[in-house]
CSV table of C-alpha atoms and ligand atoms in Angstrom, one decimal:
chain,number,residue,atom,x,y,z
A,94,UNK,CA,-30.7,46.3,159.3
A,95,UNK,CA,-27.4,45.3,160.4
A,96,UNK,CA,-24.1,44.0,158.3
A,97,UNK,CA,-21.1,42.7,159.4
A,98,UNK,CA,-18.3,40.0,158.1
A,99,UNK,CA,-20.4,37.1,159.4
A,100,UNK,CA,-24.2,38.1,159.7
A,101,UNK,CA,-27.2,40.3,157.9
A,102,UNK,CA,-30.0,40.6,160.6
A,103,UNK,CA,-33.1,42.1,160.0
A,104,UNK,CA,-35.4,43.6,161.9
A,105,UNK,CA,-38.7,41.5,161.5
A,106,UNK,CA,-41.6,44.2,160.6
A,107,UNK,CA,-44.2,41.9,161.2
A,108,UNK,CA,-43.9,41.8,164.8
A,109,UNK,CA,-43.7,45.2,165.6
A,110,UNK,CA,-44.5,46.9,167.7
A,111,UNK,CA,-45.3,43.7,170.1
A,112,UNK,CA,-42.1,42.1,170.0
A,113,UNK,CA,-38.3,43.2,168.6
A,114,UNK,CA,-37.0,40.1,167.1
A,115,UNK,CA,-34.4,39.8,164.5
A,116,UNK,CA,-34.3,37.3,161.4
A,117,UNK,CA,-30.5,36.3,160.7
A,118,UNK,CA,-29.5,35.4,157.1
A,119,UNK,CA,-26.4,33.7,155.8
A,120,UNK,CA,-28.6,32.7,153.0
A,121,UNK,CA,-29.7,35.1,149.9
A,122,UNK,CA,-33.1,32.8,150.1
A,123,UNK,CA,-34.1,34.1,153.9
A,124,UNK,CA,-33.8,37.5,152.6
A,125,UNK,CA,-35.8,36.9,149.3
A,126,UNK,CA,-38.5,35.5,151.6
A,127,UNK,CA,-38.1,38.7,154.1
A,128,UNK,CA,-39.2,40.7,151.4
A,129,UNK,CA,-42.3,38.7,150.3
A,130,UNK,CA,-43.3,38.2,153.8
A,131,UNK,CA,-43.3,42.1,154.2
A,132,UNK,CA,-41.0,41.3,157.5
A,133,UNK,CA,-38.8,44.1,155.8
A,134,UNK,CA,-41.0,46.5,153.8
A,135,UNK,CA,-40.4,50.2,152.4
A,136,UNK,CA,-39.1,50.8,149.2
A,137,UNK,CA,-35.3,52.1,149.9
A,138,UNK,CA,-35.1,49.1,153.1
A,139,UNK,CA,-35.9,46.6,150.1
A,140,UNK,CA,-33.6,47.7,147.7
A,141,UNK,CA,-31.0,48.0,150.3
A,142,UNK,CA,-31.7,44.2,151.8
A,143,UNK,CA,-31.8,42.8,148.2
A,144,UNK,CA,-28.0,44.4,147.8
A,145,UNK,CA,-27.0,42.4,150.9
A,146,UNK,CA,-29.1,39.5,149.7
A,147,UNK,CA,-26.7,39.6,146.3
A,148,UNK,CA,-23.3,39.7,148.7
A,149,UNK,CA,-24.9,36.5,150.6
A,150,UNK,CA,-25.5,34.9,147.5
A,151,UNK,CA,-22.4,35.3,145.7
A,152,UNK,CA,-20.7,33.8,148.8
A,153,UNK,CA,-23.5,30.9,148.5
A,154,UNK,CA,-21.9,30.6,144.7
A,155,UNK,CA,-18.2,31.1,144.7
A,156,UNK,CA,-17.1,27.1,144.8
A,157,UNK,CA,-20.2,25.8,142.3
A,158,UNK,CA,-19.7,24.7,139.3
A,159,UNK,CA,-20.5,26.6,136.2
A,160,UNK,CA,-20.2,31.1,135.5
A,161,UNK,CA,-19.9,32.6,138.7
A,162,UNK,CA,-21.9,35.6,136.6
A,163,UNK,CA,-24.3,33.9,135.5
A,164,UNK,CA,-24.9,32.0,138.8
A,165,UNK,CA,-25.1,35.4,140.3
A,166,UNK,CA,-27.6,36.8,137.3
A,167,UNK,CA,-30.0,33.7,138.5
A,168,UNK,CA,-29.9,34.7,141.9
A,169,UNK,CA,-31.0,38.4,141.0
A,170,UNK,CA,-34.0,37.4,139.3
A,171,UNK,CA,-35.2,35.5,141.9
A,172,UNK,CA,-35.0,38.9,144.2
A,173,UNK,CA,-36.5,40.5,141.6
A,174,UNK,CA,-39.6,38.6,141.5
A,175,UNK,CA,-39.9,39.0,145.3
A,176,UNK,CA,-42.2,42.5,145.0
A,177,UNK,CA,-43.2,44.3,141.6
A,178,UNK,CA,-43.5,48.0,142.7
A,179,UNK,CA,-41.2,49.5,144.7
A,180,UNK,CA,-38.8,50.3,142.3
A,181,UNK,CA,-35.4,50.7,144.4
A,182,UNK,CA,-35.4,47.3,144.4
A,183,UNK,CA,-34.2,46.8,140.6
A,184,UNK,CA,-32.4,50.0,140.7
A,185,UNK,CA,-29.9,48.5,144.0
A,186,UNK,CA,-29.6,44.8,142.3
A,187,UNK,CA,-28.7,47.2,138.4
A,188,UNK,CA,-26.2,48.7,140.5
A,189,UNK,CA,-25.1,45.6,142.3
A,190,UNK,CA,-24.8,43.7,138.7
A,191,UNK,CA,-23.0,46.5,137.4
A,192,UNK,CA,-20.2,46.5,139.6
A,193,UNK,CA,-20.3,42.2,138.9
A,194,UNK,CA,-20.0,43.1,135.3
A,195,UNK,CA,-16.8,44.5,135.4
A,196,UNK,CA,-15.4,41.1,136.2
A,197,UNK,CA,-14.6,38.7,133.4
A,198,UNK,CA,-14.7,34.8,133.2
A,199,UNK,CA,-11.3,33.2,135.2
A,200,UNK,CA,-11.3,36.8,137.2
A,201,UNK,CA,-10.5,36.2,141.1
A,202,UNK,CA,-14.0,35.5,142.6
A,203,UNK,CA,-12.9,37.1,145.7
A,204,UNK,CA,-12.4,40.3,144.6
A,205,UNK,CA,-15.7,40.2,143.7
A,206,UNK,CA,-17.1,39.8,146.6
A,207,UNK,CA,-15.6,41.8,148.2
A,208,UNK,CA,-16.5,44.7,145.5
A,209,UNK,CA,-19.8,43.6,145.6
A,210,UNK,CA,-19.4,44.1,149.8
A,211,UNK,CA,-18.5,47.2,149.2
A,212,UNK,CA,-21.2,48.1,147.0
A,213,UNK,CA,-24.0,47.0,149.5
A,214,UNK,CA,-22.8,48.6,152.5
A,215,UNK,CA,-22.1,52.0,149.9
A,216,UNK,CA,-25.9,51.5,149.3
A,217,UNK,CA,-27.1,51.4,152.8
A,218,UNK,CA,-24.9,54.5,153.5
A,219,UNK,CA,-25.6,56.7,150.7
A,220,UNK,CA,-29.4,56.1,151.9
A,221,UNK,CA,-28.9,57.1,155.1
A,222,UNK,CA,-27.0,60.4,154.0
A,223,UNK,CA,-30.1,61.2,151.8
A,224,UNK,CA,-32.7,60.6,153.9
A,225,UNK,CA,-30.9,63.5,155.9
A,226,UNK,CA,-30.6,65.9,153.2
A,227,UNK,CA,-34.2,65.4,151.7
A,228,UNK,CA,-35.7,65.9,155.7
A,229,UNK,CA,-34.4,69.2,155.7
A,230,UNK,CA,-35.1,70.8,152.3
A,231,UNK,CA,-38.3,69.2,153.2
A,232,UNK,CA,-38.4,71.4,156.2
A,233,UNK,CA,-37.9,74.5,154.7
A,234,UNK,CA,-41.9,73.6,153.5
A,235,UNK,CA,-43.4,74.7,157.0
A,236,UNK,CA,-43.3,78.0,158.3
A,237,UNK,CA,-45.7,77.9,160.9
A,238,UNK,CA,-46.1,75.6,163.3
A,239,UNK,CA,-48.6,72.3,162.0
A,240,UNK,CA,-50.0,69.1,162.0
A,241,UNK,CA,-49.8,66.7,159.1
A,242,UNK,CA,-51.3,64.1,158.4
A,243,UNK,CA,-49.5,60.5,157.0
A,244,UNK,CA,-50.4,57.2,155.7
A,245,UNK,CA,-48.4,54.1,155.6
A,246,UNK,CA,-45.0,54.1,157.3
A,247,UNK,CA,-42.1,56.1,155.4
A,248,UNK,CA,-40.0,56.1,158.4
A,249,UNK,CA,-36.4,54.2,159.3
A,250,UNK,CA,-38.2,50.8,158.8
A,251,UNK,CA,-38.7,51.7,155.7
A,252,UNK,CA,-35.4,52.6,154.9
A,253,UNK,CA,-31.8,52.3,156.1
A,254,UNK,CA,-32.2,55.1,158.9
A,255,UNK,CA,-33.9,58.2,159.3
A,256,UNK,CA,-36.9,57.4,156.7
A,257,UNK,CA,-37.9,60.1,153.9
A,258,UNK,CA,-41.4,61.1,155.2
A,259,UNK,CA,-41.1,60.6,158.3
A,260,UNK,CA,-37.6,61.7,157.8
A,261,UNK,CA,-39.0,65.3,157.0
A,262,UNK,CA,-41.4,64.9,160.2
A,263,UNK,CA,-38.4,64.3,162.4
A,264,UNK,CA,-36.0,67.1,161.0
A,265,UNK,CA,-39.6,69.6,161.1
A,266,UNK,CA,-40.3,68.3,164.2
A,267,UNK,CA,-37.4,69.5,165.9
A,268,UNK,CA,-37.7,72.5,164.3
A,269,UNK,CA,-40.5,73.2,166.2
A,270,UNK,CA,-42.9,73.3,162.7
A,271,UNK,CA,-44.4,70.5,163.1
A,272,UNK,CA,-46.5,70.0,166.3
A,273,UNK,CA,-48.6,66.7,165.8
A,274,UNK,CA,-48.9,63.8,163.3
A,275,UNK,CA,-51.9,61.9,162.4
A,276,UNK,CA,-51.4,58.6,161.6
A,277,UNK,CA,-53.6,56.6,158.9
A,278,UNK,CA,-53.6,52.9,159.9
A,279,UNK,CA,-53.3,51.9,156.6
A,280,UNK,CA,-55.2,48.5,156.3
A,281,UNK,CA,-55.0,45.7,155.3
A,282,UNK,CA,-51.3,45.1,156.9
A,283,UNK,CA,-52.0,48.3,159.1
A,284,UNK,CA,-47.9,49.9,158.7
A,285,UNK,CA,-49.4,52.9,160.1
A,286,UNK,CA,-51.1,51.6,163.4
A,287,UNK,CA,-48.1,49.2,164.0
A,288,UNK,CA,-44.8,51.1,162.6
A,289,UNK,CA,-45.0,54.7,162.2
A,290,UNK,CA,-47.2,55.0,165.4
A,291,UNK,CA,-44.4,52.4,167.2
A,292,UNK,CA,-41.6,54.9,165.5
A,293,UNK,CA,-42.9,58.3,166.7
A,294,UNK,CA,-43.8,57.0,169.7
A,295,UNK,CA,-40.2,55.9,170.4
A,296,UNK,CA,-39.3,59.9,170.1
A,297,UNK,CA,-42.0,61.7,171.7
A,298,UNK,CA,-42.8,63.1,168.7
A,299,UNK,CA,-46.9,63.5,169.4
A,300,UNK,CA,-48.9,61.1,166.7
A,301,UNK,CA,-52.7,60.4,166.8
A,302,UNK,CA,-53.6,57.1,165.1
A,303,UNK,CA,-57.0,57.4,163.4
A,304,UNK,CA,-58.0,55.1,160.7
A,305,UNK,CA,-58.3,55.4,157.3
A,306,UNK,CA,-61.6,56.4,156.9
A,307,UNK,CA,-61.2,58.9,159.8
A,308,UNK,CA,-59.0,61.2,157.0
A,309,UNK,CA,-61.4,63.1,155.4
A,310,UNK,CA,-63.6,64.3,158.5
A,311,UNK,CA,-59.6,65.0,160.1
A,312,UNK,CA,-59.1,67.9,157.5
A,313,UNK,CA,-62.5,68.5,157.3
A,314,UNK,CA,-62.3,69.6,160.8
A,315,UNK,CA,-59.2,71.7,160.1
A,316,UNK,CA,-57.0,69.0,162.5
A,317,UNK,CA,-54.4,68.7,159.8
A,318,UNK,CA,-52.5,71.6,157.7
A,319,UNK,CA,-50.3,69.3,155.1
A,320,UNK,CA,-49.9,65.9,154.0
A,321,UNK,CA,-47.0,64.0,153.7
A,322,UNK,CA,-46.2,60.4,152.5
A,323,UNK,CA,-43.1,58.4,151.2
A,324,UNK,CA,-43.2,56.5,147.6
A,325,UNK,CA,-42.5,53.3,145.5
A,326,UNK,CA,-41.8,54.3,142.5
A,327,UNK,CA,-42.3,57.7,140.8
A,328,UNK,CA,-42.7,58.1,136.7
A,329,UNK,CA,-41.5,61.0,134.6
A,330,UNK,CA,-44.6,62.9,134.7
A,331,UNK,CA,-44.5,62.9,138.5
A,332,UNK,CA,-47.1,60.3,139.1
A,333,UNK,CA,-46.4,58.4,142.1
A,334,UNK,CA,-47.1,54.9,143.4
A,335,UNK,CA,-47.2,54.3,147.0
A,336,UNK,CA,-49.5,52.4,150.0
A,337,UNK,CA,-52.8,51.8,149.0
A,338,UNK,CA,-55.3,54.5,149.9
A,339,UNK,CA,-52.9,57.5,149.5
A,340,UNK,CA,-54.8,58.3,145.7
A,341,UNK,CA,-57.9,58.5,148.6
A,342,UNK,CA,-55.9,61.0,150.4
A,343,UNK,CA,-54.6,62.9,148.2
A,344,UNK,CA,-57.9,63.2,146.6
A,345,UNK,CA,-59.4,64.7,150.4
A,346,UNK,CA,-56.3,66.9,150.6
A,347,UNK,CA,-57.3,68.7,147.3
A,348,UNK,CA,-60.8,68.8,148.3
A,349,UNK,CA,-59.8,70.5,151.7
A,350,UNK,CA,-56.5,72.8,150.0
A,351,UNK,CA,-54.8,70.9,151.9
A,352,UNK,CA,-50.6,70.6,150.3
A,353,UNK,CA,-50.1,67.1,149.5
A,354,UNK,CA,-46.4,66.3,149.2
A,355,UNK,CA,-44.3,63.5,148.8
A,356,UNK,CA,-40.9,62.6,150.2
A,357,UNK,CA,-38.7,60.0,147.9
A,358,UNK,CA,-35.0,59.7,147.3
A,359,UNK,CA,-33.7,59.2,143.4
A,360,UNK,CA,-33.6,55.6,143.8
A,361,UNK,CA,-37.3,55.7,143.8
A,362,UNK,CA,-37.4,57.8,140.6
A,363,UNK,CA,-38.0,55.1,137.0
A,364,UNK,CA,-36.5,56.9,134.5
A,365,UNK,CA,-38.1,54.3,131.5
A,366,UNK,CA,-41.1,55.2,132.5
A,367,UNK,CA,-43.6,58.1,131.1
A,368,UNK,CA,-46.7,58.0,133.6
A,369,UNK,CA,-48.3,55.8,136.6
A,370,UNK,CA,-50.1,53.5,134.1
A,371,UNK,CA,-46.6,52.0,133.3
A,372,UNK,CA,-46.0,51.1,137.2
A,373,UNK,CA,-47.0,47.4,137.8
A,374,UNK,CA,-49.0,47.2,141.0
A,375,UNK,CA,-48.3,44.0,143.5
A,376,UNK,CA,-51.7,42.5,144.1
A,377,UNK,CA,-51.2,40.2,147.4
A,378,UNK,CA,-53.3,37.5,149.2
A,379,UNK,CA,-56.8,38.0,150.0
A,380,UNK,CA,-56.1,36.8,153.3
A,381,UNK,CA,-54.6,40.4,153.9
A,382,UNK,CA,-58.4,41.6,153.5
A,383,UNK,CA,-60.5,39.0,155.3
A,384,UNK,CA,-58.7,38.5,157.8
A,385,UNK,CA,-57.5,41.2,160.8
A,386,UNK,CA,-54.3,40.7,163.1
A,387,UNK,CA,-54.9,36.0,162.1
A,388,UNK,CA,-58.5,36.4,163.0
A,389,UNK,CA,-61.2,35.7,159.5
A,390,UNK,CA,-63.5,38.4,160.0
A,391,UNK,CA,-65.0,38.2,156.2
A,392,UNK,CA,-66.8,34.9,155.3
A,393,UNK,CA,-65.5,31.9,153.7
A,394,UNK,CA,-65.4,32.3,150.3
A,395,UNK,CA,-65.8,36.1,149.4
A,396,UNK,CA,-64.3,37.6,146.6
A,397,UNK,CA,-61.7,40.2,147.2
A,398,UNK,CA,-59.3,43.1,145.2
A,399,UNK,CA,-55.5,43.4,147.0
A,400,UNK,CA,-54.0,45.7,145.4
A,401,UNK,CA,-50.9,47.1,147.7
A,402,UNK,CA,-50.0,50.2,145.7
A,403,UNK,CA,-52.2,53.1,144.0
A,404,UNK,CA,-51.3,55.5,141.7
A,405,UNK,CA,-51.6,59.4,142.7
A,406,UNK,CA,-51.9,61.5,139.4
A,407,UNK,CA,-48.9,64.4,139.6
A,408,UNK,CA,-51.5,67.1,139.6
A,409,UNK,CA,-52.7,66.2,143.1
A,410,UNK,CA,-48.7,66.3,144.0
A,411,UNK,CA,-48.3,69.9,145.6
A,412,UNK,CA,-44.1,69.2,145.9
A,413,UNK,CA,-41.6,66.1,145.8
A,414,UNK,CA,-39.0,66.2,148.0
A,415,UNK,CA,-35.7,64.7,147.3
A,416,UNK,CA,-32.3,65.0,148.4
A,417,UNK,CA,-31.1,67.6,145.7
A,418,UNK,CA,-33.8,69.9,146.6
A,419,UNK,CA,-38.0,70.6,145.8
A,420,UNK,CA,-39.6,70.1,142.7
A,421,UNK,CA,-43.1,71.5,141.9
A,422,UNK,CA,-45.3,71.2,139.1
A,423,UNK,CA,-44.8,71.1,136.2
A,424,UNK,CA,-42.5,67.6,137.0
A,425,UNK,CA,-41.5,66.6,133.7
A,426,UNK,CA,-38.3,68.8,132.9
A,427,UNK,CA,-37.6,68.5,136.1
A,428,UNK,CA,-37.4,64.9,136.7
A,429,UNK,CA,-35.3,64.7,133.3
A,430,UNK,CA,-33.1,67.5,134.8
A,431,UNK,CA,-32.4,64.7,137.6
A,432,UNK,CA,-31.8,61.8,135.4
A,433,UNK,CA,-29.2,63.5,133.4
A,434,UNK,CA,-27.2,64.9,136.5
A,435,UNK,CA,-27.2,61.4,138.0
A,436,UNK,CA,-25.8,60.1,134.1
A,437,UNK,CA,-23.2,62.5,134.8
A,438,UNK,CA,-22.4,62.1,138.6
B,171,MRU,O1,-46.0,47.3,151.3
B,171,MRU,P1,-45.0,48.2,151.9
B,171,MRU,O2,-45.2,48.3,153.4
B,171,MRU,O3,-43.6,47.9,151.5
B,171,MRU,O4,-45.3,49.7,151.4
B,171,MRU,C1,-44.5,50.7,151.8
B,171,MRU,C2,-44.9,52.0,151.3
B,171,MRU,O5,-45.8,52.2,150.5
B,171,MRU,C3,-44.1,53.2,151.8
B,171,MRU,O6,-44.9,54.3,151.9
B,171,MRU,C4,-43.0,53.5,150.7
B,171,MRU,O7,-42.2,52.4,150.5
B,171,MRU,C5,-42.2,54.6,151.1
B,171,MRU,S1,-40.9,54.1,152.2
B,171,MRU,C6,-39.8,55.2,152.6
């Protein structure tokens, strides 16, 4: 994604890898839409796009009539209500009303903007900077040189730059510990095929795209020695949400003893939240399902279950990676341990 005084272009997701075309928006509504059309996707990419989306919107604001705040508070919900999982969404508009709050009624509206600028672009940064530090403590996970296997794509798309599994990939990569990456497709909207295939390719790194039932007989045949995905939203107990089908993979890892780890910044982490059964999981159209690249290829009529996310239980986790280090089972202290030393930072 790219900001500057005038524009917020974003990289349309849905056309990849056939075309490279960018959506421009001066309006807080294109973005909203962006998100719900999956033309920018990934947890920390959303949260940061919805930050921007708050700037644009403020803008939209300053000369109407009525509380700039709670003009501004009306405008967040709606981005809210745009996707129900990924979690760094709500945690980048929290931090983007925060910094509004500070204001009071008959305050310069301005100033706000420009603090809530500032805020945005800080948000974008900051991910960047930790997608770097959590690739290489996730590094220091391979010794010998491997394949892994991913699913979905937790690469720059998904974030601001680097990505946070495929982060770790790159950093191991050139490293020389990672030799090959097996790519899940990942239907129904097929990230894998189209975004973490188009991403590796774009580096050299070597990627075999298999799909998703192809996963099991992969380590089965000894092809892959570690797993490794991104998340949407990870509870206290160290369950983690994520694409659809990785509960079907981590499930084969542990079958195979196969390490199944997951990459995620602290933006990703919900605090409120005890276990997986608390994550709300986005159910989308069943056109997703009965229908392959536009073309029907289920009959008229059929029922069908979307659901974009699944819950992997934390005791199929092997590690989370995050940018203050590795944590391992048992997740519980540990995650608290995190959520006090960001109170304090
Ligand atoms: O529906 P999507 O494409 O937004 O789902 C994305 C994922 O599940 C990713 O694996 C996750 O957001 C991690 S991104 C660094």
């Amino acid at each position: 994604m790219l900001w500057n005084e005038t524009c917020f272009q974003l990289l349309n997701q849905t056309k990849l890898p056939g075309k490279l075309e960018y959506i421009s928006c001066s309006d807080y509504k294109v973005v909203a839409d962006a998100i719900k059309r999956l033309e920018v996707r990934g947890a920390p990419a959303i949260g940061a796009a919805a930050a921007f989306a708050l700037v644009l919107g403020a803008r939209q604001i300053q000369d109407k009539q009525g509380d700039f705040l709670s003009n501004l508070l009306i405008i967040a919900q709606e981005l809210r209500e745009t996707r129900p999982t990924a979690v760094n969404l709500f945690w980048a508009i929290d931090r983007m009303l925060s910094v509004a709050s500070r204001y009071k009624t008959g305050d310069n509206i301005s100033h706000i903007i420009d603090d809530l600028e500032k805020e945005a672009i800080a948000i974008a940064n900051e991910d960047k900077d930790v997608n770097r530090r959590m690739s290489e403590h996730g590094a220091t996970l391979f010794n010998t040189p491997c394949a892994v296997l991913t699913h979905c794509n937790a690469g720059a798309l998904a974030t601001v730059a680097f990505g946070t599994a495929l982060g770790v990939i790159r950093e191991a990569w050139s490293q020389k510990k990672i030799t090959r990456v097996y790519a899940d497709e990942t239907r129904p909207l097929l990230q894998g095929a189209r975004l973490t295939a188009w991403e590796l390719k774009q580096e050299d790194i070597p990627v075999t795209l298999i799909t998703d039932n192809m996963a099991g007989w992969v380590m089965k045949q000894g092809m892959v020695q570690a797993v490794i995905v991104g998340a949407d939203r990870i509870a206290l107990n160290g369950d983690v949400a994520n694409k659809i089908g990785t509960y079907s993979v981590a499930v084969l890892a542990k079958e195979h003893g196969i390490p199944f780890y997951v990459a995620a910044p602290i933006s990703t982490f919900d605090f409120n939240i005890k276990s997986g059964e608390d994550i709300p999981i986005e159910e989308r159209d069943a056109d997703e399902v009965t229908s392959l690249a536009g073309v029907r290829i289920a009959p008229e009529g059929v029922d069908v279950f979307n659901p974009a996310f699944d819950v992997t239980p934390n005791e199929l986790v092997s590690a989370i990676i995050t940018e203050y280090g590795v944590l391992r089972a048992p997740y519980f202290d540990q995650i608290v341990n995190l959520k006090n030393r960001m109170k304090g930072e």
